[in-house]
PDB file of C-alpha atoms in Angstrom:
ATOM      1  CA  UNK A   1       0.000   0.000   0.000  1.00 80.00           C
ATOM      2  CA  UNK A   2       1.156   3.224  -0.620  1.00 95.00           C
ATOM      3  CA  UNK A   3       0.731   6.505   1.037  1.00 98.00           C
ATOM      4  CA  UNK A   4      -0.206   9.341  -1.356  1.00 98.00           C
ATOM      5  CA  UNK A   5       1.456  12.910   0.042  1.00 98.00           C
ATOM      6  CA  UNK A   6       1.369  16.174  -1.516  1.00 98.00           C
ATOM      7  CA  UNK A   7       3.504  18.810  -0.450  1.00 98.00           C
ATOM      8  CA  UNK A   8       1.643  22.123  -0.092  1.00 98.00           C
ATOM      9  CA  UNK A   9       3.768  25.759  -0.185  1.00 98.00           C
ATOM     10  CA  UNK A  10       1.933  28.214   1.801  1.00 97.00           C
ATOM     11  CA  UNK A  11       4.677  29.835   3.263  1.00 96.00           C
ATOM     12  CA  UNK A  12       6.011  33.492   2.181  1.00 94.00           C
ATOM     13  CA  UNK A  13      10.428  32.367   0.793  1.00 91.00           C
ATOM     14  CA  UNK A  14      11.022  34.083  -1.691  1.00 88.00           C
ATOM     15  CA  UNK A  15      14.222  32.308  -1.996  1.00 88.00           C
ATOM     16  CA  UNK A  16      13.434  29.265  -4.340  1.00 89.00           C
ATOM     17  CA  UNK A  17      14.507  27.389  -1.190  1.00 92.00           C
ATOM     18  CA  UNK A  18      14.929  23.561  -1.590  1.00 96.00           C
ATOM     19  CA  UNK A  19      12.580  21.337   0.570  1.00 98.00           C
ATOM     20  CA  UNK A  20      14.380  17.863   1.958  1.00 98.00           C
ATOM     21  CA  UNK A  21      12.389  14.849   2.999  1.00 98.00           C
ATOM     22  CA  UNK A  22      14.243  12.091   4.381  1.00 97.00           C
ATOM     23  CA  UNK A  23      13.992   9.040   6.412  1.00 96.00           C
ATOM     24  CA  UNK A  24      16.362   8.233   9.405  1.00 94.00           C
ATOM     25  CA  UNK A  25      17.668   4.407  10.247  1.00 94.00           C
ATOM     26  CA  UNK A  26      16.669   3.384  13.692  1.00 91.00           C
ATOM     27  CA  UNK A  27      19.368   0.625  14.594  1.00 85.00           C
ATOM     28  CA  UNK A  28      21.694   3.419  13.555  1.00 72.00           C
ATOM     29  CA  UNK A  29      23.796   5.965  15.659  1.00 63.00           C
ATOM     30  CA  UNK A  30      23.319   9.368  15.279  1.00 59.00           C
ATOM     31  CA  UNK A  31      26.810   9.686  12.726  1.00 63.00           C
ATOM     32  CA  UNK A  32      24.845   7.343  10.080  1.00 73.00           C
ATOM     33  CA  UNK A  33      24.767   8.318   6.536  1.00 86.00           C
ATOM     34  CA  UNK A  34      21.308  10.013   5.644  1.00 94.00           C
ATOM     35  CA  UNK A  35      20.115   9.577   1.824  1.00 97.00           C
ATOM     36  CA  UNK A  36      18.457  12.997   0.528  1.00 98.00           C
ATOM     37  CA  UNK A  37      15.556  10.751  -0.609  1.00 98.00           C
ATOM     38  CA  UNK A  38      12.706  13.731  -2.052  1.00 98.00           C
ATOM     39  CA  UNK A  39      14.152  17.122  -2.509  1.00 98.00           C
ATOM     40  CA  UNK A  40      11.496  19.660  -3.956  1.00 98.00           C
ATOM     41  CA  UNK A  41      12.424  22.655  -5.995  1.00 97.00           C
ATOM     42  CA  UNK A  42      10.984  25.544  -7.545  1.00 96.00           C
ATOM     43  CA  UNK A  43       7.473  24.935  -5.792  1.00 97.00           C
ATOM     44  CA  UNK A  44       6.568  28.575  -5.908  1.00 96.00           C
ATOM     45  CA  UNK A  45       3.580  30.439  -3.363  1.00 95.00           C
ATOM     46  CA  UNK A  46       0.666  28.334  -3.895  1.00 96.00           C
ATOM     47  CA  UNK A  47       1.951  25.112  -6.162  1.00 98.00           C
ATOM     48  CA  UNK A  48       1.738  22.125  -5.042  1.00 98.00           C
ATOM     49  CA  UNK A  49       4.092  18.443  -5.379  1.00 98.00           C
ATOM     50  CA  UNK A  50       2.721  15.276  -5.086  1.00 98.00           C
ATOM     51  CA  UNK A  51       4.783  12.371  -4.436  1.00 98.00           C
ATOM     52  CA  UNK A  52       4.437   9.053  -3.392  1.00 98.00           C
ATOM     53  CA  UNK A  53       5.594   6.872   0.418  1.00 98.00           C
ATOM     54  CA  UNK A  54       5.321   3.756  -0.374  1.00 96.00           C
ATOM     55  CA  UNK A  55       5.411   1.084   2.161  1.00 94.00           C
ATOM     56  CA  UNK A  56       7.398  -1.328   0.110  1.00 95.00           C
ATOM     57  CA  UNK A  57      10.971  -1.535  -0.256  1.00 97.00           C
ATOM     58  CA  UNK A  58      14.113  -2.743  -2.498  1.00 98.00           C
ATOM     59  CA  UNK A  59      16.846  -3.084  -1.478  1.00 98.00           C
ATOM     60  CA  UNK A  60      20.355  -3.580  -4.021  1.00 98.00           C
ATOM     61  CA  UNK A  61      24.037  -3.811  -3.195  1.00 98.00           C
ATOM     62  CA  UNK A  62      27.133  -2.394  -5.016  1.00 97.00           C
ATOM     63  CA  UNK A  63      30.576  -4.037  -4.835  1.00 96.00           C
ATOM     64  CA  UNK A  64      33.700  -2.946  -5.418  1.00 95.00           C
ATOM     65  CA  UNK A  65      34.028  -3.094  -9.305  1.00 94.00           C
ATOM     66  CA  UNK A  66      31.504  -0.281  -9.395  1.00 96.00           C
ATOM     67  CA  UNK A  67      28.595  -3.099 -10.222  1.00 97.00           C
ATOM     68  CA  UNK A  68      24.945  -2.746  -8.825  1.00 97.00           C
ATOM     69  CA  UNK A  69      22.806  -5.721  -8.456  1.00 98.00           C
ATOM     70  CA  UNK A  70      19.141  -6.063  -9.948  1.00 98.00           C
ATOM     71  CA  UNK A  71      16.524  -4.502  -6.897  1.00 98.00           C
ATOM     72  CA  UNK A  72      15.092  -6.928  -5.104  1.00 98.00           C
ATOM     73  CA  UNK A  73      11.404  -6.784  -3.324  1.00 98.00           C
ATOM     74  CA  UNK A  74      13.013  -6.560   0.631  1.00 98.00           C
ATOM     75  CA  UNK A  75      10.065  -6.775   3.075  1.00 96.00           C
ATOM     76  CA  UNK A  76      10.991  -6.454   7.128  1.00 96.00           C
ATOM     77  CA  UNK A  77      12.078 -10.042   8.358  1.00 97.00           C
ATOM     78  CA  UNK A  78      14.341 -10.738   5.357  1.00 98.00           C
ATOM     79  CA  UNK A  79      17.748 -10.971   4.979  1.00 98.00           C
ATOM     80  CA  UNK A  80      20.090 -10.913   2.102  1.00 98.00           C
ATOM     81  CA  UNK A  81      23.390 -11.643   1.103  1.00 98.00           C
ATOM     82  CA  UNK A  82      25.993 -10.985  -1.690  1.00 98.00           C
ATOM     83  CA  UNK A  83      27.849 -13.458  -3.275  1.00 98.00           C
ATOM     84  CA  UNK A  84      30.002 -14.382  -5.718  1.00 97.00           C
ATOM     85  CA  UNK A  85      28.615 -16.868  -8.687  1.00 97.00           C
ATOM     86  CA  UNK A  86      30.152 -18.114 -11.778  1.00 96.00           C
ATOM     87  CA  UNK A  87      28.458 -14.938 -13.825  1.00 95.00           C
ATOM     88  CA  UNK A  88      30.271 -12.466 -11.114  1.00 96.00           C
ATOM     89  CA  UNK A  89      28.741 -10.810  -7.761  1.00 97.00           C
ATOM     90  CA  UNK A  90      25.083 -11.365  -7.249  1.00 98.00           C
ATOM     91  CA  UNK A  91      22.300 -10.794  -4.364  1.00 98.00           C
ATOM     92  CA  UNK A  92      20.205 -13.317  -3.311  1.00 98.00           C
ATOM     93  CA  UNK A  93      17.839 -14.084  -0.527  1.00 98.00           C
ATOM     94  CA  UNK A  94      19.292 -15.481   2.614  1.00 98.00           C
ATOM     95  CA  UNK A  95      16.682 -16.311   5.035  1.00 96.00           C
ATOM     96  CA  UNK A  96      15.427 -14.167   7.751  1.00 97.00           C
ATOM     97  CA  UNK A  97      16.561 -10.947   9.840  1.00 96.00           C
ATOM     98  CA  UNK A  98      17.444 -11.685  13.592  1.00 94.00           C
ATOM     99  CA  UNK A  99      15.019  -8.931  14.175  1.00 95.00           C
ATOM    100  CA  UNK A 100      10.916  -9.101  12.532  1.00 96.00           C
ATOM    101  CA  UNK A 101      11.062  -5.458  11.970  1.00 95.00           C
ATOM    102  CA  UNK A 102      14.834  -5.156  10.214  1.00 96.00           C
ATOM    103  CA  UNK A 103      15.849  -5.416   6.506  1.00 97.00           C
ATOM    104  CA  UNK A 104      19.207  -7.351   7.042  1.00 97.00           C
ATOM    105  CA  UNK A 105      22.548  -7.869   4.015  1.00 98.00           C
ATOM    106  CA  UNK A 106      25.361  -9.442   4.788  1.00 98.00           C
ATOM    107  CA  UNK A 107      28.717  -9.290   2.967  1.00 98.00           C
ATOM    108  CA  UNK A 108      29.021 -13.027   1.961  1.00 98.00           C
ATOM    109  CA  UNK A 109      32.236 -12.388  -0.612  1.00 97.00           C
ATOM    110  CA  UNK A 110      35.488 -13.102   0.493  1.00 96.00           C
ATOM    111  CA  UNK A 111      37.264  -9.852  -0.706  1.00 95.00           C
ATOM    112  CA  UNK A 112      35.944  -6.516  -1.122  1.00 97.00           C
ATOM    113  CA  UNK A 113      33.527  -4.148   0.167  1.00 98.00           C
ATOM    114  CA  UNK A 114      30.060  -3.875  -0.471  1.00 98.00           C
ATOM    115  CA  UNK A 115      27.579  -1.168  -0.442  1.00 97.00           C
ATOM    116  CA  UNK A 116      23.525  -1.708   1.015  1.00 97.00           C
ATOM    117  CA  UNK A 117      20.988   0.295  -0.393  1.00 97.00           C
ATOM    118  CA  UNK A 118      17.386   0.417   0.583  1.00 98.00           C
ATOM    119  CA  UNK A 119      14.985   2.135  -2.080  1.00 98.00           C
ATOM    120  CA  UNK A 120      11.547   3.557  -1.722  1.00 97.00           C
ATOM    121  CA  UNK A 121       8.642   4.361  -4.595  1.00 96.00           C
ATOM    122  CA  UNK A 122      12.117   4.228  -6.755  1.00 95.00           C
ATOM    123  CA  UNK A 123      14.768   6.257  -5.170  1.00 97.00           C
ATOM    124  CA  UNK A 124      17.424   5.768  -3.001  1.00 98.00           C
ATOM    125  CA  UNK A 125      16.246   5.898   0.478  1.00 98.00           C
ATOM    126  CA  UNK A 126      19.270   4.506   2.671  1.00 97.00           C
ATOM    127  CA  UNK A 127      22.648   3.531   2.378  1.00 96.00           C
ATOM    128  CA  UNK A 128      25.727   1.439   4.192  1.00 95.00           C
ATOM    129  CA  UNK A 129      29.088   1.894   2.928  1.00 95.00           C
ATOM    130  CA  UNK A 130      31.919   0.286   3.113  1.00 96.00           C
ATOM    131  CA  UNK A 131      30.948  -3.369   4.674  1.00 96.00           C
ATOM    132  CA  UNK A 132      33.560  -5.729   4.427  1.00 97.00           C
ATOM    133  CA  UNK A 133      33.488  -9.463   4.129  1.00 98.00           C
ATOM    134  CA  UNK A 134      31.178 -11.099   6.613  1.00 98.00           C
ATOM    135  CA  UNK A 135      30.232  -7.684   8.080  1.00 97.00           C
ATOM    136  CA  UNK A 136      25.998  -6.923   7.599  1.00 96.00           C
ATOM    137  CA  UNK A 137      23.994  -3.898   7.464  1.00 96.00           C
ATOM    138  CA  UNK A 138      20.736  -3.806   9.363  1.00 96.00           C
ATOM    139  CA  UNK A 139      17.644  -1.268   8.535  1.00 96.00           C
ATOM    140  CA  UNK A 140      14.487  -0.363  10.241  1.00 96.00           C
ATOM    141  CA  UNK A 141      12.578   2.361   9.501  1.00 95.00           C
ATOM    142  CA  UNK A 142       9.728   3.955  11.450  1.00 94.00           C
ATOM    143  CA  UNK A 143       6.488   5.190   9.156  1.00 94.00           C
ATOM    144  CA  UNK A 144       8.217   8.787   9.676  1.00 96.00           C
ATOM    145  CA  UNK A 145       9.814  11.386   7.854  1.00 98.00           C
ATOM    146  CA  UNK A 146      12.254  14.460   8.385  1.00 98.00           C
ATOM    147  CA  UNK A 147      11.171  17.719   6.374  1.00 98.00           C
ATOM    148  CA  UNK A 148      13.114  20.905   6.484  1.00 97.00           C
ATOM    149  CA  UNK A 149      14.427  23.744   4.251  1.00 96.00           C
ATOM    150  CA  UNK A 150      17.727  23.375   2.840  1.00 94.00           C
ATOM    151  CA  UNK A 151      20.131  24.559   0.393  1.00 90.00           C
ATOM    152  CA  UNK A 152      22.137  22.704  -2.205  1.00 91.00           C
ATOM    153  CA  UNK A 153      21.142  19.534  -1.798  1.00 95.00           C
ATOM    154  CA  UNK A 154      20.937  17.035  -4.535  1.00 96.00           C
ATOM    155  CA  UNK A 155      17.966  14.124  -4.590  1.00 97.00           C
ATOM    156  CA  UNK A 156      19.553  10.790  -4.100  1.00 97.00           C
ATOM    157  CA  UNK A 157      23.036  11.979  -2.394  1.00 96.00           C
ATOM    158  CA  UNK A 158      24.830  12.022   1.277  1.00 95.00           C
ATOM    159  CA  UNK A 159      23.431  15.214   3.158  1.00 95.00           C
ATOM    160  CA  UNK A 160      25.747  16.219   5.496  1.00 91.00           C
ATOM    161  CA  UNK A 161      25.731  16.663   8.987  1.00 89.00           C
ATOM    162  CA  UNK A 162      25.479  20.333   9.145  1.00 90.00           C
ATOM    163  CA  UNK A 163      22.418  20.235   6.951  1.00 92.00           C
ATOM    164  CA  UNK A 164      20.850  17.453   9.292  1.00 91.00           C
ATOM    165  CA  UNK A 165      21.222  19.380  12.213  1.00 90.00           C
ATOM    166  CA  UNK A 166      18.766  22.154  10.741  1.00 90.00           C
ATOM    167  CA  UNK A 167      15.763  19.784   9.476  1.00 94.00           C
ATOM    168  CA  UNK A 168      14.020  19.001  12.756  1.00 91.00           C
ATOM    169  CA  UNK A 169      10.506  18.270  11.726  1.00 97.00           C
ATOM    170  CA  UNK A 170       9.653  14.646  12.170  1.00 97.00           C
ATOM    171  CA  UNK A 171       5.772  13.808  10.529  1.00 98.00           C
ATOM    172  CA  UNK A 172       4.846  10.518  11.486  1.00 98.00           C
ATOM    173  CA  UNK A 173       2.423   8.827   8.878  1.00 98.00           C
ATOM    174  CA  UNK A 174       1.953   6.324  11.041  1.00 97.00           C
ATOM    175  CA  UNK A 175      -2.111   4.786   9.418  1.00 97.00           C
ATOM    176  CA  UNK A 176      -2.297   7.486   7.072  1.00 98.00           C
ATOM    177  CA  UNK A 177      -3.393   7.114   3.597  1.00 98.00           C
ATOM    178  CA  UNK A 178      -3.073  10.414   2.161  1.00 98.00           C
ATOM    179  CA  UNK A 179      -2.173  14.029   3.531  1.00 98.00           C
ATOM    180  CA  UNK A 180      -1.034  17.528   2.695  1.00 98.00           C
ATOM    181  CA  UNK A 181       1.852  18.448   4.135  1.00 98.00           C
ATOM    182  CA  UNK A 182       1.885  22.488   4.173  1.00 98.00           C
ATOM    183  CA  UNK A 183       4.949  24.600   4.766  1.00 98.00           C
ATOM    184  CA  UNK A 184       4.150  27.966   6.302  1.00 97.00           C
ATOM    185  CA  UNK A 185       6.550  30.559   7.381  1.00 96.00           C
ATOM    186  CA  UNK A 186       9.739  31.849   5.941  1.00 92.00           C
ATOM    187  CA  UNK A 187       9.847  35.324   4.156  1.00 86.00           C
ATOM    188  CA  UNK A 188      12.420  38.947   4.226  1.00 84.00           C
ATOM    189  CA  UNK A 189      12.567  41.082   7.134  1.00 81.00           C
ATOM    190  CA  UNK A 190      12.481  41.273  10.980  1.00 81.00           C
ATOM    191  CA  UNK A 191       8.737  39.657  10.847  1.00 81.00           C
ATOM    192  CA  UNK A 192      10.051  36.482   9.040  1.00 87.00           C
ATOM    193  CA  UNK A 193       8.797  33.324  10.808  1.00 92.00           C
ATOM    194  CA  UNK A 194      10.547  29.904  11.365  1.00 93.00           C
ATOM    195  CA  UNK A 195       9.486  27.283   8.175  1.00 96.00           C
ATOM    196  CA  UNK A 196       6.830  25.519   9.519  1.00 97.00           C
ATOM    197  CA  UNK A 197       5.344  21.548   8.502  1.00 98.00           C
ATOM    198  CA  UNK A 198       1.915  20.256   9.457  1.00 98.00           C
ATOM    199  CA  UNK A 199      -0.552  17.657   8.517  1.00 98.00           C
ATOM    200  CA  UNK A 200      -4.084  18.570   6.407  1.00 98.00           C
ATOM    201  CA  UNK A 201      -7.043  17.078   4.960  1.00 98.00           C
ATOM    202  CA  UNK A 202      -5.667  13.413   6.601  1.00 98.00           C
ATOM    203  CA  UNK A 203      -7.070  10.484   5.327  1.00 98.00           C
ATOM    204  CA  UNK A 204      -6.376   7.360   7.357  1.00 97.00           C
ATOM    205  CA  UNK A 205      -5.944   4.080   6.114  1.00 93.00           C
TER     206      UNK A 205
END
């Protein structure tokens, strides 16, 4: 099922100011590499963006040849693991997590580093770099997501710390089918208000 959002900008920038929606790994520490998953632009006063959660995911892994494996359907529960076959590296299903709620891939080569990627409705939603033989990433995700206002920030790359330390809007979307999510605030001058997130016209699931 997936949940149908649509970004709302009611707020006064008149910057052309980049909006960042992104998703942060729970079995994580707080240093984790965060994937710029939806980055809006040019939504002037009044437009609108629609875009898609879905609550399926794919997950692929890159080795260290600079190949990508085919996604495959990754539901909580199930683990996966890279290996190497007569064709080359591949990903396969390797059972189950050691947790219900975790996505789980293991480094099953004997040489070389791997890279774990989790994708959402399509794009790039997490990322673990540089897992070495028998090492294993491990993903859960609440049904949340971090919004904020940023600045040069490209869709599908590392944001860095700095820039995570400013989005601090969490919207949970926890039974939701579809939402609004309006952005208020911003604008010149001493009056200028904080950017702002909220939830309208909510439709639960």
């Amino acid at each position: 099922m997936d949940i149908q959002l649509n970004f709302i900008n009611h707020s006064n920038d008149q910057n052309r100011s980049q909006v960042l929606i992104f998703a942060k790994n729970v079995t994580t520490s707080n240093d984790e590499l965060h994937v710029a998953w939806t980055v809006i632009q040019n939504c002037g006063q009044g437009c609108n963006h629609p875009f898609v959660y879905s609550l399926k995911n794919s997950v692929s892994a890159g080795d260290s040849w600079g190949n990508y494996t085919p996604q495959l359907t990754a539901s909580d529960g199930e683990k996966f693991e890279m290996v190497l076959t007569q064709s080359g590296d591949q990903l396969r299903a390797a059972g189950t997590a050691n947790n219900p709620s975790e996505i789980a891939v293991l480094n099953n080569l004997q040489q070389g580093a791997i890279s774990a990627n989790i994708y959402k409705s399509g794009r790039l939603f997490a990322t673990k770099t540089g897992l070495a033989p028998q090492q294993e990433a491990v993903f859960q995700f609440k049904p949340t997501i971090w919004i904020g206002v940023v600045s040069q920030v490209e869709q599908g790359q590392i944001i860095n710390a700095a820039i995570i330390s400013e989005v601090n809007t969490e919207i949970s979307l926890l039974g939701i089918q579809s939402a609004d999510i309006v952005m208020t605030g911003g604008g010149p001058g001493a009056d200028s208000q904080p950017f702002s997130f909220h939830l309208e016209n909510v439709v639960m699931a």
